[in-house]
PDB file of C-alpha atoms in Angstrom:
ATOM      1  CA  UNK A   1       7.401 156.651 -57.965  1.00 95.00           C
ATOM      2  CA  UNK A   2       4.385 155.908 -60.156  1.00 96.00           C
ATOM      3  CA  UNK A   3       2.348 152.997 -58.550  1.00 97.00           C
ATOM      4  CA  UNK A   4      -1.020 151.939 -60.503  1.00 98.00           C
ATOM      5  CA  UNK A   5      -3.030 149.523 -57.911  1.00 98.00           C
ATOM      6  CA  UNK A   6      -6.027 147.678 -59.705  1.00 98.00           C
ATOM      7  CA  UNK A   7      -8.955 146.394 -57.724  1.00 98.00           C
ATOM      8  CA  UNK A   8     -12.468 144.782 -58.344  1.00 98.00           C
ATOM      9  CA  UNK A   9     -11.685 141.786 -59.728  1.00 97.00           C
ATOM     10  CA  UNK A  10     -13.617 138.504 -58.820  1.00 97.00           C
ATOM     11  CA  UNK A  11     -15.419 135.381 -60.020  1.00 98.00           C
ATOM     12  CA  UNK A  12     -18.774 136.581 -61.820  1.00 98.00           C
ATOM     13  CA  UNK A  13     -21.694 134.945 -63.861  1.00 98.00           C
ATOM     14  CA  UNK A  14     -22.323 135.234 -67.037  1.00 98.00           C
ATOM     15  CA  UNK A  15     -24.351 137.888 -68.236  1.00 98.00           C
ATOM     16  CA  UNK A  16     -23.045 139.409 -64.734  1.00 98.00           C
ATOM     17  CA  UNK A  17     -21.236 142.813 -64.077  1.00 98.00           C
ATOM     18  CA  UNK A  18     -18.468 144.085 -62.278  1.00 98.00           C
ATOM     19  CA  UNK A  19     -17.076 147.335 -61.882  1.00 98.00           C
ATOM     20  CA  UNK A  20     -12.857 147.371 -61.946  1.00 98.00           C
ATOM     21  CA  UNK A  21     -11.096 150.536 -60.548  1.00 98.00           C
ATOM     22  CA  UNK A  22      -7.131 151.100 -60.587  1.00 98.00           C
ATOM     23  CA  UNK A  23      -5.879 154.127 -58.269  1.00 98.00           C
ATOM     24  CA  UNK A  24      -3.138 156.017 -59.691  1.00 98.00           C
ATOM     25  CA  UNK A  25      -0.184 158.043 -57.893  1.00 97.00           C
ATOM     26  CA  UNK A  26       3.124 159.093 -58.404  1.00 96.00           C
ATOM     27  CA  UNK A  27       2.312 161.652 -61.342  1.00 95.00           C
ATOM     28  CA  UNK A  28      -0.120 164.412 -62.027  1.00 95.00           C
ATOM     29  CA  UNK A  29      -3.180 162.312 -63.273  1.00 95.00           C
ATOM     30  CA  UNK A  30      -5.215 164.210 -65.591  1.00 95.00           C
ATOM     31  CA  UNK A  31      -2.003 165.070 -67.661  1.00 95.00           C
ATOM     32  CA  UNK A  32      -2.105 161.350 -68.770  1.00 95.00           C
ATOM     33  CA  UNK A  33      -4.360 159.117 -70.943  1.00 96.00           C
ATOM     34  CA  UNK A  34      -4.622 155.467 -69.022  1.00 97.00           C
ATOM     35  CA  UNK A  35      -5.840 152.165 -70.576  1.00 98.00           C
ATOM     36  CA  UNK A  36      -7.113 148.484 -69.551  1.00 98.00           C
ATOM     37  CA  UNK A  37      -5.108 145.649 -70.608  1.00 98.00           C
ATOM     38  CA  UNK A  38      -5.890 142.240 -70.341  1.00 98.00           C
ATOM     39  CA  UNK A  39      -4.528 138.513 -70.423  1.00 97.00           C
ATOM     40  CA  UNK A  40      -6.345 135.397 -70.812  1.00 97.00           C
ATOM     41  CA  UNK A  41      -5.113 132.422 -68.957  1.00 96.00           C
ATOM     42  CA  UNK A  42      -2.734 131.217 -71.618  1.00 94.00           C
ATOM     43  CA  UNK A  43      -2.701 133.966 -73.722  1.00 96.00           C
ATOM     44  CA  UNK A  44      -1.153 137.071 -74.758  1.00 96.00           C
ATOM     45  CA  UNK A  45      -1.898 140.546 -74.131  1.00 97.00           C
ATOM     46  CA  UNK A  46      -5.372 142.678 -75.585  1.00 98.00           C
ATOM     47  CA  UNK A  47      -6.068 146.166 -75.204  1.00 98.00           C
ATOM     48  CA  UNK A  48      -8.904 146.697 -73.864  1.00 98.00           C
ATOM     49  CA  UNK A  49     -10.163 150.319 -73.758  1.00 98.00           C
ATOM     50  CA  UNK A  50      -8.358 154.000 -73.202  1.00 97.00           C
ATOM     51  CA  UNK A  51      -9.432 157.171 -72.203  1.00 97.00           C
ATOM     52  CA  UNK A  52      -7.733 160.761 -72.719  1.00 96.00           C
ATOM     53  CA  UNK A  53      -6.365 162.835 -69.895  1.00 94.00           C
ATOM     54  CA  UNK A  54      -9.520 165.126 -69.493  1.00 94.00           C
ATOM     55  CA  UNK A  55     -11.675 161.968 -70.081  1.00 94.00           C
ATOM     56  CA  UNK A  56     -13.152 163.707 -72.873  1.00 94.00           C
ATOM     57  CA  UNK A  57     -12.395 161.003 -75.465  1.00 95.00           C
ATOM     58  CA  UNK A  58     -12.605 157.053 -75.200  1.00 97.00           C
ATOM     59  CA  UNK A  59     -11.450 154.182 -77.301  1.00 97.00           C
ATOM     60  CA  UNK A  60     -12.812 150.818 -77.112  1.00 98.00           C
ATOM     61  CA  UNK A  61     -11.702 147.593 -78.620  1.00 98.00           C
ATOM     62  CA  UNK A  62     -14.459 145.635 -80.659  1.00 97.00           C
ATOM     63  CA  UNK A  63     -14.694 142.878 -79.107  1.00 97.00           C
ATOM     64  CA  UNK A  64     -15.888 145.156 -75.338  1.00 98.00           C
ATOM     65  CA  UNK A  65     -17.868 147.860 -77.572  1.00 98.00           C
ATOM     66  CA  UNK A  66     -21.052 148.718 -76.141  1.00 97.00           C
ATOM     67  CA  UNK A  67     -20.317 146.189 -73.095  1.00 98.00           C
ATOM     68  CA  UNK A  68     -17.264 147.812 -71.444  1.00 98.00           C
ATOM     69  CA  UNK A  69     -17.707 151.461 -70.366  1.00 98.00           C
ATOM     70  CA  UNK A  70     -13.989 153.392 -69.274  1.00 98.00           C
ATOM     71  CA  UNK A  71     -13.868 156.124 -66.728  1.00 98.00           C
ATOM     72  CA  UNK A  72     -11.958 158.765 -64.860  1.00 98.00           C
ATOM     73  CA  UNK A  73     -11.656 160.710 -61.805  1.00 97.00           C
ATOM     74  CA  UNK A  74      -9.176 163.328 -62.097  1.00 97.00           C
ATOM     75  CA  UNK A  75     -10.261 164.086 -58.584  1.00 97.00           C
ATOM     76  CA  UNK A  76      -9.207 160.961 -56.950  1.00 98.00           C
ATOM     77  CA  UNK A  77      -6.767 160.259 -59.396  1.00 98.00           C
ATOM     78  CA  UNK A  78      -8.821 156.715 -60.162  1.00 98.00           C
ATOM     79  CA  UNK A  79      -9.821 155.218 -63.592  1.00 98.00           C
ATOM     80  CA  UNK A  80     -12.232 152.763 -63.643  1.00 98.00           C
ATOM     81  CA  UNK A  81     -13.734 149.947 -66.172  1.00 98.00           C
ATOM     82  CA  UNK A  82     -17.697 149.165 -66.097  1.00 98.00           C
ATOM     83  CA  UNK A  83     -17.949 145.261 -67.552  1.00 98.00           C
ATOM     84  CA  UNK A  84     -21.640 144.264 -68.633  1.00 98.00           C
ATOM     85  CA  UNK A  85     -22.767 140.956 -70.052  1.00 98.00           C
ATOM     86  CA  UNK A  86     -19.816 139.458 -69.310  1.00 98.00           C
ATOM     87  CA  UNK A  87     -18.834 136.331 -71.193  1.00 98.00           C
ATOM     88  CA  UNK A  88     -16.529 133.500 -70.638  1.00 98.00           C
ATOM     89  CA  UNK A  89     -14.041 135.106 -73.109  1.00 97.00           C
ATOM     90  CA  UNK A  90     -13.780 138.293 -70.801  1.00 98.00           C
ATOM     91  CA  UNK A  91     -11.859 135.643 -67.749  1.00 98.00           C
ATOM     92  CA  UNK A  92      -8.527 137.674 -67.835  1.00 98.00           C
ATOM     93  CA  UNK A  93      -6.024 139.785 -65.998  1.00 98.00           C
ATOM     94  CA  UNK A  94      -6.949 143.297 -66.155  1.00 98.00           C
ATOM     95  CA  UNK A  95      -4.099 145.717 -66.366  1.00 98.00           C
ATOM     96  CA  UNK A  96      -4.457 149.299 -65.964  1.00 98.00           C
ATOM     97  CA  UNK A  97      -1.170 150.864 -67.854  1.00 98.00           C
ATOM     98  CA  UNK A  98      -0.413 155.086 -68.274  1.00 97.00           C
ATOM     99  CA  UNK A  99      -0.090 156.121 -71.026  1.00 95.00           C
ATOM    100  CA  UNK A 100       3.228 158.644 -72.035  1.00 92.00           C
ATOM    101  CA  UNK A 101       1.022 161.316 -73.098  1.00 88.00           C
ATOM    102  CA  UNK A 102      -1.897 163.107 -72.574  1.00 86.00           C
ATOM    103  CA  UNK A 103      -3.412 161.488 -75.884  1.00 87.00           C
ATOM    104  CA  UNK A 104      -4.137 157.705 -76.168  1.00 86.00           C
ATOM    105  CA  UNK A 105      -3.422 157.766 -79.652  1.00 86.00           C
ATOM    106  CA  UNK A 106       0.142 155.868 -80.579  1.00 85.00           C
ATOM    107  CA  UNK A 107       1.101 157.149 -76.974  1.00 89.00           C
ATOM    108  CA  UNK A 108       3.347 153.926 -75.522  1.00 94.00           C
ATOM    109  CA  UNK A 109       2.090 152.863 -72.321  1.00 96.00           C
ATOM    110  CA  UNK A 110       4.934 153.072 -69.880  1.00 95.00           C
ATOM    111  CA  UNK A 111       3.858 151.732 -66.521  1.00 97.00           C
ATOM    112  CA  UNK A 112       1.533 149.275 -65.851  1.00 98.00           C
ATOM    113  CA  UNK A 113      -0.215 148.066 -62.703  1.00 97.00           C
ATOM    114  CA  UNK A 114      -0.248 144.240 -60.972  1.00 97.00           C
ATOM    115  CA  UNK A 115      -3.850 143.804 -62.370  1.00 97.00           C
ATOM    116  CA  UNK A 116      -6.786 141.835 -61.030  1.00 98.00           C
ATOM    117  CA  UNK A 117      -7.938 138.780 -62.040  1.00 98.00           C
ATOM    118  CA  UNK A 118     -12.050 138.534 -63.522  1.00 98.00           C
ATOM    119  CA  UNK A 119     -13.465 134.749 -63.934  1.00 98.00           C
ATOM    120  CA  UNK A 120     -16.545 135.017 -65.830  1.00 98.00           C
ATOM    121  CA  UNK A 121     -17.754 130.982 -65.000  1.00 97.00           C
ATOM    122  CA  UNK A 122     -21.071 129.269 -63.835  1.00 96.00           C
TER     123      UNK A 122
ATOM    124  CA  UNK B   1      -5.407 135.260 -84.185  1.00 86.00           C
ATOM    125  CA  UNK B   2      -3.328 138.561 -83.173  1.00 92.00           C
ATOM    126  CA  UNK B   3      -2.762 141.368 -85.567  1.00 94.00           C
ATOM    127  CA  UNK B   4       0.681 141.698 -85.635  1.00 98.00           C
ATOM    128  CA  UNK B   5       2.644 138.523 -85.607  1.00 98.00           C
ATOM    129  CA  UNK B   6       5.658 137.326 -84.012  1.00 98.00           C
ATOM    130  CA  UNK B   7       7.435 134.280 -83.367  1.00 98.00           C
ATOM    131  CA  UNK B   8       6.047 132.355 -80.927  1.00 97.00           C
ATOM    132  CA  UNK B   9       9.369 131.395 -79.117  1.00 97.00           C
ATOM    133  CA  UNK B  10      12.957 132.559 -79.453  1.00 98.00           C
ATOM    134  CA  UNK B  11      16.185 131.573 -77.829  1.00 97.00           C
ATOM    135  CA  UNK B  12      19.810 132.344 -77.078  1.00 97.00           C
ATOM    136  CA  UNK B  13      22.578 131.346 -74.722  1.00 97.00           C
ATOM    137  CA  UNK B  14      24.378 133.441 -72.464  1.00 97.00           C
ATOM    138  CA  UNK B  15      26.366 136.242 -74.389  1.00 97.00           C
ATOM    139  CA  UNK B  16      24.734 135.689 -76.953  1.00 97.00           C
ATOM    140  CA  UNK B  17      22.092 137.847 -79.700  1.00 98.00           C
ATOM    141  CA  UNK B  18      19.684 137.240 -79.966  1.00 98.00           C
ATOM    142  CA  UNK B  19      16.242 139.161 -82.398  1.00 98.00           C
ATOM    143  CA  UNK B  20      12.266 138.859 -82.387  1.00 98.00           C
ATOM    144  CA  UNK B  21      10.161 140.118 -85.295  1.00 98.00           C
ATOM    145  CA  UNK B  22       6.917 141.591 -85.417  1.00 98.00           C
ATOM    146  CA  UNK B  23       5.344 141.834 -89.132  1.00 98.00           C
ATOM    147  CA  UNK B  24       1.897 144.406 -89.284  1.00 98.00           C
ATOM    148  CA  UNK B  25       0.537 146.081 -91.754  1.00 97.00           C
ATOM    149  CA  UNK B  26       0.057 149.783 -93.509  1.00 97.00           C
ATOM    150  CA  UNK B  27      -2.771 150.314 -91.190  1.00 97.00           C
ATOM    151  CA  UNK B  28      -0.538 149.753 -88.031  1.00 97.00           C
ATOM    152  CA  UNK B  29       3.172 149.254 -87.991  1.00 98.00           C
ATOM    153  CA  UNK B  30       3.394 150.854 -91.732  1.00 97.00           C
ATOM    154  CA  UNK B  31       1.713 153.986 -90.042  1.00 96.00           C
ATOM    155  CA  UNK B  32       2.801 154.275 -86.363  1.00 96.00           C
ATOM    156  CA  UNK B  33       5.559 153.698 -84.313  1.00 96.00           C
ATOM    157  CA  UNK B  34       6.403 150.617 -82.409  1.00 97.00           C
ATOM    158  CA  UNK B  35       6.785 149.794 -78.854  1.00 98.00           C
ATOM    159  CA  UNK B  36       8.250 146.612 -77.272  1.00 98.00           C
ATOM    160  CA  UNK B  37       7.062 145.030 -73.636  1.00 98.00           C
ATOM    161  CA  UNK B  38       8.467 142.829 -71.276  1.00 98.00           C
ATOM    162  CA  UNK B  39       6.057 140.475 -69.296  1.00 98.00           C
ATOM    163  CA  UNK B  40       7.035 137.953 -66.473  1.00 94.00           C
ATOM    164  CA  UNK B  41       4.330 135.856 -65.661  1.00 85.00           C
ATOM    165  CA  UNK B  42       2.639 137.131 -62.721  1.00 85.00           C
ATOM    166  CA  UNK B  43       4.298 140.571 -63.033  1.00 93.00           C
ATOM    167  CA  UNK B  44       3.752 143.805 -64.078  1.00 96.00           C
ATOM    168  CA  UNK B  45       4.541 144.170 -68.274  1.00 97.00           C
ATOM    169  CA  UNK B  46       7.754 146.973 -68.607  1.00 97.00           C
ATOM    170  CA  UNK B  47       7.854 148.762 -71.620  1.00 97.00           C
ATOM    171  CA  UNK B  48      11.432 148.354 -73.117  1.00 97.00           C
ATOM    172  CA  UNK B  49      11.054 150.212 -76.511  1.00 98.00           C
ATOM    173  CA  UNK B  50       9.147 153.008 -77.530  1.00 97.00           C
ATOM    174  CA  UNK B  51       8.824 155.214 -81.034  1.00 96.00           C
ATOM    175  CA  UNK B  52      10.449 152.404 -82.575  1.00 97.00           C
ATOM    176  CA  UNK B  53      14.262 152.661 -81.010  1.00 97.00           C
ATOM    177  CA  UNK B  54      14.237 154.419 -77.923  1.00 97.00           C
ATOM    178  CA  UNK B  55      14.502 153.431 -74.468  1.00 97.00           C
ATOM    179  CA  UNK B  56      12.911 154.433 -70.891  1.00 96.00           C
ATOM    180  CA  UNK B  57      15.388 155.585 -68.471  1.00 95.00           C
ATOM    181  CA  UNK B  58      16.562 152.324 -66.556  1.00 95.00           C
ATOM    182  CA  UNK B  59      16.412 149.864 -69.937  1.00 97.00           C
ATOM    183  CA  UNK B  60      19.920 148.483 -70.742  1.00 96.00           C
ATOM    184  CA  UNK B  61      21.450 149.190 -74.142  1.00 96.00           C
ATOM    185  CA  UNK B  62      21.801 145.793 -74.778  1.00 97.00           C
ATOM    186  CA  UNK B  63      17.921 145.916 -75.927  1.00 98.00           C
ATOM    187  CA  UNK B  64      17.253 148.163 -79.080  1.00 98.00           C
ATOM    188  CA  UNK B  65      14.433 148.060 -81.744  1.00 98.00           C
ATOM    189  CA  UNK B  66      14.017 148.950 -85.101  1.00 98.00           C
ATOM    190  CA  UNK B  67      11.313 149.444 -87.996  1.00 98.00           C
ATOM    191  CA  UNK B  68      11.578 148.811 -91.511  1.00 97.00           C
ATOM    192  CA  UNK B  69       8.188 149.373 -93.558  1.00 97.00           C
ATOM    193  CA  UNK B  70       5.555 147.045 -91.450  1.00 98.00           C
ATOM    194  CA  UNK B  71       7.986 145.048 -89.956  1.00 98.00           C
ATOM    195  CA  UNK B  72       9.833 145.770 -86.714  1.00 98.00           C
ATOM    196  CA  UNK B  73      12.813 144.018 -84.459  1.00 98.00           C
ATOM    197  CA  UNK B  74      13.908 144.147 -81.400  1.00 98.00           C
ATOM    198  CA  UNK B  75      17.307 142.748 -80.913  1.00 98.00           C
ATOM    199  CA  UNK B  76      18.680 141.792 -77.352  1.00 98.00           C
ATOM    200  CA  UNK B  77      22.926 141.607 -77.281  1.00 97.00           C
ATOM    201  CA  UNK B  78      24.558 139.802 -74.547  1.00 97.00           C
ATOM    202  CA  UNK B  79      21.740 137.690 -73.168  1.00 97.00           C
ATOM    203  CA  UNK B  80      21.697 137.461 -69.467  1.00 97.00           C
ATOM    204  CA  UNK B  81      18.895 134.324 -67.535  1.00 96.00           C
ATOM    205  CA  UNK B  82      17.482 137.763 -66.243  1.00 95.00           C
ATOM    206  CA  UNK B  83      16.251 138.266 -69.621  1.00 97.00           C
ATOM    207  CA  UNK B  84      13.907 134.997 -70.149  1.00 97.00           C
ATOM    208  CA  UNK B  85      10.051 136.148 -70.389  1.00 97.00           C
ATOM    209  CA  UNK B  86       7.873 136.893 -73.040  1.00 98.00           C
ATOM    210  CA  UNK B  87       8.306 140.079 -75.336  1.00 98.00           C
ATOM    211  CA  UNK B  88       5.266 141.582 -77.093  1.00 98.00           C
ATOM    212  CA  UNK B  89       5.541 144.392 -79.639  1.00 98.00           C
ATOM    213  CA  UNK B  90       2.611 146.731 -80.268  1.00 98.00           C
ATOM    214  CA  UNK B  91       1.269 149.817 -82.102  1.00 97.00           C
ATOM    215  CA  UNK B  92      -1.796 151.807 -82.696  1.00 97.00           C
ATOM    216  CA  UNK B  93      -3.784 150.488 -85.449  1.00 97.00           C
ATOM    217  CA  UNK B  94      -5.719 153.543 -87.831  1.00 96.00           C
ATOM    218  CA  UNK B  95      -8.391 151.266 -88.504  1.00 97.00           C
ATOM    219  CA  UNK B  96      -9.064 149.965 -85.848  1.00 96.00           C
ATOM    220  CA  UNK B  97      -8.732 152.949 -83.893  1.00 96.00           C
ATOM    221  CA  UNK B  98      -7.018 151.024 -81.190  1.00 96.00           C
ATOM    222  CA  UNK B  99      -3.963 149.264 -79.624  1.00 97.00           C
ATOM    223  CA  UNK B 100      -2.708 145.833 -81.277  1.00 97.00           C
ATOM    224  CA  UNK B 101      -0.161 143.537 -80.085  1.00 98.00           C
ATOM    225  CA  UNK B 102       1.659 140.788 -81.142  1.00 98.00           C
ATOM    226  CA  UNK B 103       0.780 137.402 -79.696  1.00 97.00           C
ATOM    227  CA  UNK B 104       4.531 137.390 -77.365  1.00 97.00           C
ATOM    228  CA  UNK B 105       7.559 135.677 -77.981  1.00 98.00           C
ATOM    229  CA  UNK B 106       8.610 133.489 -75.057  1.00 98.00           C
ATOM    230  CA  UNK B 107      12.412 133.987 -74.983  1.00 98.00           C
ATOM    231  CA  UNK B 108      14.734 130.980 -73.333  1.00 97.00           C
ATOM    232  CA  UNK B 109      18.216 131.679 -72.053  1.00 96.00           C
ATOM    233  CA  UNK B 110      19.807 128.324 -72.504  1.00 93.00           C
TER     234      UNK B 110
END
């Protein structure tokens, strides 16, 4: 059974950092490209970043470029999300979702964790 | 403002069929397939359509989808309570080198 658990979330500054990790099992990692989701209170879903199976390529949505750094660990099967200068927009769910291939690319993302909730707030 | 666009609410009774559109553009749904998600509140999103029509092992074949151009459906045929949360439709944009979505439809079983 594929079971993505995401972790790291928490109530943060702004300007602050926080470091979000989401441990994967059920499948052969590497073989899949994984992404971050999120959901503003209120609002409807945003993709957030995705990286390839090897972790050789990453995608970034504008709004996180040059803020939001995506990772992987093929080795512990865990992906992880670096958040700098966080704002009060970036107070959201985070999902972490699999992708069905090894590409991010127009690959549907066909399991999807619990997430963990980031308050970016004074 | 979301990329693609979809109705914000939608709503059927029991038995009934109920559709939700999603309208893009050449640079997303004109180019790429489209996948449809379920999302209860508090929940984990399911995906319920992927490539445009086809379904995960475990959906029902009372949901299916469909693309025309840059717009896309999915239609849901006798409409069970279970069914009430929001749908969102998405596809990989060329420009923007990255996921869109739809802002969800929050479907009501009456």
């Amino acid at each position: 059974e594929v079971q993505l658990l995401e972790s790291g979330g928490n109530l943060v500054q702004p300007g602050g950092s926080l470091r979000l990790s989401c441990a994967a099992s059920g499948f052969t990692f590497k073989t899949n490209a994984v992404n971050w989701v999120r959901q503003a209170p209120g609002k409807g879903l945003e993709w957030v970043s995705g990286i390839t199976g090897s972790g050789g390529t990453t995608y970034y949505a504008d709004s996180v470029k040059g803020r939001f750094t995506i990772s992987r660990d093929n080795s512990k099967n865990t992906l992880y999300l670096q958040m700098n200068s966080l704002r009060a927009g970036d107070t959201a769910v985070y999902y972490c979702a699999k992708s069905r291939l090894v590409v991010v690319e127009a690959a549907a993302l066909d399991f999807w964790g619990q997430g963990t909730l980031v308050t970016v707030s004074s | 403002q979301s990329v693609l666009t979809q109705p914000p609410s939608a709503s059927g009774t029991p038995g009934q069929r109920v559709t939700i559109s999603c309208s893009g553009s050449g640079s997303n749904i004109g180019s790429n397939t489209v996948n449809w998600y379920q999302h209860l509140p508090g929940t984990a999103p399911k995906l319920l359509i992927y490539n445009n029509n086809q379904r995960p092992s475990g959906v029902p074949d009372r949901f299916s989808g469909s693309k025309s151009g840059t717009s896309a459906s999915l239609a849901i045929s006798g409409l069970q309570s279970e069914d009430e949360a929001d749908f969102y439709c998405a596809a990989w944009d060329d420009s923007l080198n990255g996921w869109v979505f739809g802002g969800g439809t929050k479907l009501t079983v009456l």
